[in-house]
CSV table of C-alpha atoms in Angstrom, one decimal:
chain,number,residue,atom,x,y,z
A,1,MET,CA,-47.1,-12.4,44.7
A,2,ARG,CA,-47.6,-9.4,46.9
A,3,SER,CA,-43.8,-9.0,47.5
A,4,ASN,CA,-43.1,-9.1,43.9
A,5,ASP,CA,-45.8,-6.5,43.0
A,6,SER,CA,-44.5,-4.1,45.8
A,7,LYS,CA,-40.8,-4.5,44.3
A,8,TYR,CA,-42.0,-3.7,40.8
A,9,ILE,CA,-44.0,-0.4,42.3
A,10,GLU,CA,-40.8,0.4,44.3
A,11,PHE,CA,-38.8,0.1,41.1
A,12,VAL,CA,-41.1,2.3,38.8
A,13,SER,CA,-41.4,4.8,41.6
A,14,SER,CA,-37.7,5.2,41.8
A,15,GLU,CA,-37.7,5.6,37.9
A,16,LEU,CA,-40.3,8.5,38.2
A,17,GLN,CA,-38.2,10.1,40.6
A,18,LEU,CA,-35.0,10.5,38.5
A,19,GLY,CA,-35.9,14.0,37.5
A,20,LEU,CA,-37.0,15.4,40.7
A,21,GLN,CA,-34.8,17.0,43.1
A,22,LEU,CA,-33.7,15.1,46.2
A,23,PRO,CA,-34.9,16.6,49.7
A,24,SER,CA,-32.2,18.3,51.6
A,25,LEU,CA,-30.8,16.1,54.5
A,26,GLN,CA,-29.9,17.8,57.8
A,27,ILE,CA,-26.5,16.0,58.8
A,28,ASN,CA,-24.1,17.4,61.3
A,29,ALA,CA,-20.3,17.3,61.0
A,30,TYR,CA,-19.8,14.1,62.8
A,31,GLN,CA,-22.7,12.3,60.7
A,32,GLU,CA,-21.3,13.6,57.2
A,33,ASP,CA,-18.4,11.2,57.5
A,34,THR,CA,-20.5,8.4,58.3
A,35,VAL,CA,-23.8,8.5,56.4
A,36,LEU,CA,-23.8,6.7,53.1
A,37,LYS,CA,-24.1,8.8,49.9
A,38,PRO,CA,-25.9,6.5,47.6
A,39,TRP,CA,-26.4,9.2,44.9
A,40,ILE,CA,-22.5,8.9,44.0
A,41,ASN,CA,-22.6,5.5,42.5
A,42,ASP,CA,-26.4,4.4,42.6
A,43,PHE,CA,-27.9,4.8,39.2
A,44,ARG,CA,-31.1,6.1,41.0
A,45,TYR,CA,-29.5,9.4,41.8
A,46,SER,CA,-27.2,9.7,38.7
A,47,GLY,CA,-29.9,11.3,36.5
A,48,LYS,CA,-29.5,8.1,33.9
A,49,SER,CA,-32.1,5.5,33.1
A,50,SER,CA,-31.4,2.1,34.5
A,51,LEU,CA,-33.1,0.5,31.6
A,52,LEU,CA,-31.0,-1.6,29.0
A,53,PRO,CA,-31.5,-0.4,25.6
A,54,LEU,CA,-33.9,-2.3,23.5
A,55,PRO,CA,-33.0,-3.9,20.1
A,56,ASN,CA,-34.1,-1.4,17.2
A,57,SER,CA,-35.5,1.0,19.6
A,58,ASP,CA,-34.9,4.7,19.9
A,59,CYS,CA,-36.7,5.1,23.2
A,60,TYR,CA,-33.6,4.8,25.2
A,61,GLU,CA,-30.1,6.3,24.7
A,62,PRO,CA,-27.8,3.3,24.1
A,63,TRP,CA,-24.5,2.9,26.3
A,64,LYS,CA,-21.9,4.9,25.1
A,65,MET,CA,-18.8,2.5,24.6
A,66,ASP,CA,-15.3,3.6,24.0
A,67,LYS,CA,-14.9,3.7,20.3
A,68,ASN,CA,-11.1,2.9,20.6
A,69,MET,CA,-11.8,-0.3,22.7
A,70,VAL,CA,-14.3,-1.4,20.0
A,71,VAL,CA,-11.8,-0.8,17.0
A,72,SER,CA,-9.0,-2.5,18.9
A,73,HIS,CA,-11.3,-5.6,19.8
A,74,LEU,CA,-12.1,-5.8,16.1
A,75,ILE,CA,-8.5,-5.5,15.1
A,76,GLN,CA,-7.3,-8.3,17.4
A,77,GLN,CA,-10.2,-10.6,16.1
A,78,ASN,CA,-8.7,-10.2,12.7
A,79,LEU,CA,-5.0,-10.6,13.8
A,80,GLY,CA,-6.0,-13.7,15.8
A,81,MET,CA,-7.2,-15.4,12.5
A,82,ILE,CA,-3.6,-15.4,10.9
A,83,GLU,CA,-2.4,-19.1,11.0
A,84,LEU,CA,1.3,-19.3,12.1
A,85,PRO,CA,3.7,-22.1,12.7
A,86,ARG,CA,4.6,-22.5,16.4
A,87,LYS,CA,8.0,-21.0,15.8
A,88,TYR,CA,6.7,-17.7,14.9
A,89,CYS,CA,6.1,-15.0,17.7
A,90,ARG,CA,2.5,-14.6,18.1
A,91,LEU,CA,2.9,-11.3,20.0
A,92,TYR,CA,4.8,-9.8,16.8
A,93,PHE,CA,2.5,-11.0,14.2
A,94,SER,CA,-0.8,-11.6,15.9
A,95,THR,CA,-1.3,-8.3,18.2
A,96,LEU,CA,-1.6,-4.7,17.8
A,97,ARG,CA,0.9,-3.9,20.3
A,98,GLY,CA,3.6,-6.4,18.9
A,99,CYS,CA,6.3,-8.0,20.7
A,100,GLU,CA,8.0,-5.8,23.5
A,101,ARG,CA,10.4,-8.6,24.6
A,102,VAL,CA,14.2,-7.4,24.7
A,103,GLU,CA,15.2,-10.8,23.4
A,104,CYS,CA,12.5,-12.9,21.7
A,105,TRP,CA,13.1,-16.7,21.2
A,106,PHE,CA,10.4,-16.7,18.4
A,107,TRP,CA,10.9,-15.7,14.9
A,108,HIS,CA,9.9,-12.1,13.8
A,109,VAL,CA,10.8,-12.7,10.1
A,110,PRO,CA,9.1,-15.5,8.0
A,111,GLU,CA,11.3,-18.2,7.2
A,112,GLN,CA,12.4,-19.0,3.5
A,113,GLY,CA,9.9,-21.0,1.9
A,114,ASP,CA,7.0,-19.4,3.9
A,115,GLU,CA,6.3,-16.8,1.2
A,116,LYS,CA,2.6,-17.7,1.2
A,117,ILE,CA,2.4,-17.1,5.2
A,118,CYS,CA,4.3,-13.8,4.4
A,119,MET,CA,1.7,-12.5,1.8
A,120,ALA,CA,-1.2,-13.6,4.2
A,121,ILE,CA,0.3,-11.5,6.9
A,122,LEU,CA,0.6,-8.5,4.7
A,123,LYS,CA,-2.8,-8.9,3.4
A,124,THR,CA,-4.4,-9.0,6.7
A,125,TYR,CA,-2.3,-5.9,8.0
A,126,ILE,CA,-3.4,-3.9,4.8
A,127,ASN,CA,-7.1,-4.9,5.3
A,128,ILE,CA,-6.9,-3.6,8.9
A,129,ASN,CA,-5.3,-0.3,7.6
A,130,GLU,CA,-3.9,0.7,10.9
A,131,SER,CA,-0.9,2.8,10.9
A,132,SER,CA,1.5,0.8,13.2
A,133,LEU,CA,0.6,-2.4,11.2
A,134,LEU,CA,1.3,-1.0,7.9
A,135,GLN,CA,4.8,0.1,9.3
A,136,ARG,CA,5.3,-3.4,10.7
A,137,SER,CA,4.2,-4.6,7.2
A,138,VAL,CA,7.2,-2.7,5.5
A,139,GLN,CA,9.7,-4.1,8.1
A,140,ILE,CA,8.3,-7.7,7.3
A,141,PHE,CA,8.6,-7.2,3.6
A,142,MET,CA,12.1,-5.6,3.8
A,143,ASN,CA,13.4,-8.3,6.0
A,144,TYR,CA,12.0,-11.3,4.3
A,145,TYR,CA,12.9,-10.0,0.7
A,146,ARG,CA,16.4,-8.9,1.5
A,147,GLU,CA,17.3,-12.6,2.1
A,148,VAL,CA,14.8,-14.3,-0.2
A,149,THR,CA,14.2,-14.2,-4.0
A,150,PRO,CA,10.7,-13.6,-4.8
A,151,GLY,CA,8.8,-16.9,-5.6
A,152,VAL,CA,5.6,-18.2,-7.2
A,153,HIS,CA,3.5,-17.0,-4.2
A,154,PHE,CA,4.6,-13.4,-4.5
A,155,ASP,CA,1.7,-11.2,-5.1
A,156,SER,CA,2.4,-7.7,-7.0
A,157,GLN,CA,-1.1,-6.6,-5.9
A,158,VAL,CA,-0.2,-6.9,-2.3
A,159,LEU,CA,2.8,-4.5,-3.1
A,160,ASN,CA,0.6,-2.1,-4.9
A,161,ASP,CA,-2.1,-2.1,-2.2
A,162,LEU,CA,0.3,-1.6,0.6
A,163,LEU,CA,2.0,1.3,-1.2
A,164,ILE,CA,-1.5,2.9,-1.5
A,165,SER,CA,-2.3,2.3,2.0
A,166,LEU,CA,1.0,3.7,3.2
A,167,ILE,CA,0.3,6.9,1.0
A,168,LYS,CA,-3.3,7.3,2.4
A,169,CYS,CA,-1.6,7.3,5.7
A,170,CYS,CA,1.1,9.7,4.9
A,171,LEU,CA,3.9,7.4,5.8
A,172,LEU,CA,6.2,8.6,3.3
A,173,LYS,CA,9.4,7.3,4.7
A,174,GLU,CA,8.0,3.7,4.5
A,175,VAL,CA,6.8,4.3,0.9
A,176,PHE,CA,10.5,5.1,-0.1
A,177,GLN,CA,11.8,2.1,1.9
A,178,LEU,CA,9.3,-0.1,0.2
A,179,LEU,CA,10.1,1.3,-3.3
A,180,ASN,CA,13.9,0.9,-2.8
A,181,VAL,CA,13.4,-3.0,-2.0
A,182,ALA,CA,11.0,-3.3,-4.9
A,183,VAL,CA,13.8,-2.1,-7.2
A,184,MET,CA,16.3,-4.4,-5.5
A,185,ILE,CA,14.3,-7.6,-6.0
A,186,LYS,CA,13.1,-6.2,-9.3
A,187,MET,CA,9.5,-6.5,-8.5
A,188,LEU,CA,8.0,-3.2,-9.6
A,189,PRO,CA,4.7,-1.6,-8.7
A,190,ALA,CA,2.2,-0.3,-11.1
A,191,VAL,CA,3.0,3.1,-12.8
A,192,ASP,CA,-0.2,4.5,-11.7
A,193,VAL,CA,0.4,3.7,-8.1
A,194,PHE,CA,3.9,5.2,-8.4
A,195,LEU,CA,2.5,8.4,-9.8
A,196,LYS,CA,0.3,8.7,-6.6
A,197,VAL,CA,3.7,9.1,-4.8
A,198,PHE,CA,4.3,12.3,-7.0
A,199,GLU,CA,0.7,13.5,-6.4
A,200,HIS,CA,0.7,13.1,-2.8
A,201,VAL,CA,4.2,15.0,-2.6
A,202,ALA,CA,2.8,17.6,-4.6
A,203,SER,CA,-0.6,18.0,-2.8
A,204,MET,CA,1.2,18.1,0.6
A,205,ASN,CA,3.9,20.4,-0.7
A,206,ILE,CA,6.7,18.0,0.8
A,207,ARG,CA,9.7,19.7,-1.2
A,208,ASP,CA,12.1,18.0,0.9
A,209,ALA,CA,10.9,14.7,-0.5
A,210,VAL,CA,11.7,15.5,-4.1
A,211,PRO,CA,15.3,14.5,-4.4
A,212,SER,CA,14.6,11.1,-2.9
A,213,LEU,CA,11.5,10.7,-5.2
A,214,ILE,CA,13.5,11.6,-8.3
A,215,ASP,CA,16.3,9.1,-7.4
A,216,ILE,CA,13.7,6.4,-7.0
A,217,PHE,CA,11.9,7.5,-10.3
A,218,CYS,CA,15.5,7.0,-12.0
A,219,LYS,CA,16.0,3.6,-10.5
A,220,LEU,CA,12.6,2.5,-11.5
A,221,PHE,CA,13.1,3.7,-15.1
A,222,ASP,CA,16.5,2.0,-15.4
A,223,ALA,CA,14.8,-1.3,-13.8
A,224,GLY,CA,12.5,-1.5,-16.7
A,225,MET,CA,9.2,0.4,-15.5
A,226,VAL,CA,7.2,1.0,-18.7
A,227,PHE,CA,6.3,4.6,-18.7
A,228,GLU,CA,4.5,6.5,-21.3
A,229,LEU,CA,4.8,10.1,-22.6
A,230,GLU,CA,1.8,11.0,-20.7
A,231,HIS,CA,3.5,9.9,-17.3
A,232,PHE,CA,6.5,12.1,-17.9
A,233,ASN,CA,4.3,15.1,-18.6
A,234,CYS,CA,2.2,14.3,-15.5
A,235,ILE,CA,5.4,14.1,-13.2
A,236,ILE,CA,6.8,17.3,-14.7
A,237,LYS,CA,3.3,19.0,-13.9
A,238,PHE,CA,3.8,17.8,-10.4
A,239,LEU,CA,7.3,19.1,-10.1
A,240,HIS,CA,6.2,22.5,-11.5
A,241,GLN,CA,3.5,22.6,-8.9
A,242,LEU,CA,6.2,22.0,-6.0
A,243,GLN,CA,8.3,25.0,-7.5
A,244,VAL,CA,11.4,22.7,-7.6
A,245,SER,CA,14.6,23.9,-9.1
A,246,SER,CA,15.3,23.7,-12.9
A,247,GLN,CA,18.1,21.2,-12.4
A,248,GLU,CA,15.6,18.8,-10.9
A,249,ILE,CA,13.1,19.1,-13.6
A,250,ASN,CA,16.1,18.7,-16.0
A,251,VAL,CA,16.6,15.2,-14.8
A,252,ILE,CA,13.1,14.3,-15.8
A,253,LEU,CA,13.5,15.8,-19.1
A,254,ASN,CA,16.4,13.9,-19.8
A,255,MET,CA,14.8,10.8,-18.9
A,256,LYS,CA,11.9,11.8,-21.1
A,257,SER,CA,14.4,12.3,-24.0
A,258,ARG,CA,15.8,8.7,-23.4
A,259,PHE,CA,12.3,7.3,-23.4
A,260,GLN,CA,11.5,9.1,-26.6
A,261,ALA,CA,14.7,7.8,-28.3
A,262,LYS,CA,13.9,4.4,-27.3
A,263,GLN,CA,10.4,4.6,-28.7
A,264,PHE,CA,11.8,6.0,-31.9
A,265,LYS,CA,14.2,3.1,-32.3
A,266,LYS,CA,11.4,0.6,-31.3
A,267,ASN,CA,9.1,2.0,-33.8
A,268,TRP,CA,11.9,2.3,-36.5
A,269,LEU,CA,12.9,-1.2,-35.9
A,270,CYS,CA,9.1,-2.3,-36.3
A,271,ASP,CA,9.0,-0.7,-39.6
A,272,LEU,CA,12.5,-1.9,-40.7
A,273,ASN,CA,11.1,-5.6,-40.0
A,274,LEU,CA,8.2,-5.0,-42.3
A,275,ALA,CA,10.6,-3.8,-44.9
A,276,ILE,CA,13.1,-6.7,-44.5
A,277,ALA,CA,10.2,-9.1,-44.8
A,278,GLU,CA,9.2,-7.4,-48.1
A,279,ILE,CA,12.8,-7.4,-49.3
A,280,GLN,CA,13.0,-11.1,-48.7
A,281,VAL,CA,10.0,-11.7,-50.8
A,282,GLN,CA,11.3,-9.8,-53.5
A,283,TYR,CA,14.6,-11.5,-53.4
A,284,GLU,CA,13.3,-15.0,-53.7
A,285,PHE,CA,11.3,-13.7,-56.8
A,286,LEU,CA,14.5,-12.1,-58.5
A,287,GLU,CA,16.7,-15.1,-57.4
A,288,THR,CA,14.4,-17.5,-59.4
A,289,ASN,CA,14.4,-15.1,-62.4
A,290,PHE,CA,18.2,-14.3,-62.5
A,291,ARG,CA,19.4,-18.1,-62.2
A,292,THR,CA,19.8,-18.0,-66.0
A,293,ASN,CA,21.9,-14.7,-65.7
A,294,PRO,CA,25.0,-15.4,-63.7
A,295,THR,CA,26.0,-11.6,-63.6
A,296,LYS,CA,22.8,-10.3,-62.4
A,297,TYR,CA,22.7,-13.1,-59.8
A,298,ILE,CA,26.0,-12.3,-58.3
A,299,VAL,CA,25.1,-8.5,-58.1
A,300,LEU,CA,21.9,-9.4,-56.5
A,301,ASN,CA,23.5,-11.6,-53.8
A,302,GLN,CA,26.2,-8.8,-53.0
A,303,PHE,CA,23.4,-6.2,-52.7
A,304,VAL,CA,21.6,-8.3,-50.3
A,305,ILE,CA,24.6,-9.2,-48.3
A,306,LEU,CA,25.6,-5.5,-48.0
A,307,PHE,CA,22.0,-4.4,-47.2
A,308,PHE,CA,21.9,-6.6,-44.1
A,309,SER,CA,25.3,-5.7,-43.0
A,310,VAL,CA,24.2,-2.1,-43.0
A,311,VAL,CA,21.1,-3.0,-41.0
A,312,ALA,CA,23.0,-5.1,-38.5
A,313,ASP,CA,25.5,-2.2,-37.7
A,314,PHE,CA,22.6,0.2,-37.4
A,315,ILE,CA,20.8,-2.0,-35.0
A,316,SER,CA,23.7,-2.4,-32.8
A,317,LEU,CA,24.1,1.4,-32.3
A,318,LYS,CA,22.6,2.7,-29.1
A,319,PRO,CA,20.1,5.4,-29.4
């Protein structure tokens, strides 16, 4: 019992001496090489408390851990939760560093039919939101869908989320790569997400990206992306903000004119369908009344045939 008390007294006394200056030691040149220097590695001479931090206590400063190590550990935990077939390279898919083998025997691209696994990998990378993993996501997406047609497990929200994450990380090259593949497989992102690319380019004043961005815009328009008039006005506003050439703005204006022509024809066809329905009702009424008058009946039928012939020719015309 006495020995334990003496150890405790020694420990407390050492703690009380943390802030005191150590007495000077008289050491000659020969002794300096042989005498131990406990204050180099001993916590009692380091000026720091040896006590462990208590839970929910501000009395002691907690240990300062390397933030990067903590983040890497959490990322690795999330990556380790991805379920992969044995033939898939776990270094490539389930580690932050990736596979560094010159020649790897395992697969770096999901197999055809494993679209569900591909989507799960992309979702995990997007949730982690680390630049190197986002870049790897684009490579996986591109390599997979260059060979495979999108199936039932394709998730358009994954495409939109990946684009937004790339934009936030300023990975514009990968954004363009992903959009080009999306056009190729005819799986288009949401219009609002695409407009964020224009917004990012304008806010960062990246004028060199404008030609590629306009080219992708034209591809998306031709592929069937549904724009509204306000979207064109928004894009033109961003281009004016970038102070691009009038030639580049004219490309958007021409696309806007095409859109307006299509909208006009669409609205006109809607009105025409209503008119045709009304004519059919009136025709049935007149046909019943004119059956007793052969001349009027023949004239009515000729008029109806001529009318529908003109309508068919008009509809076949391109705007």
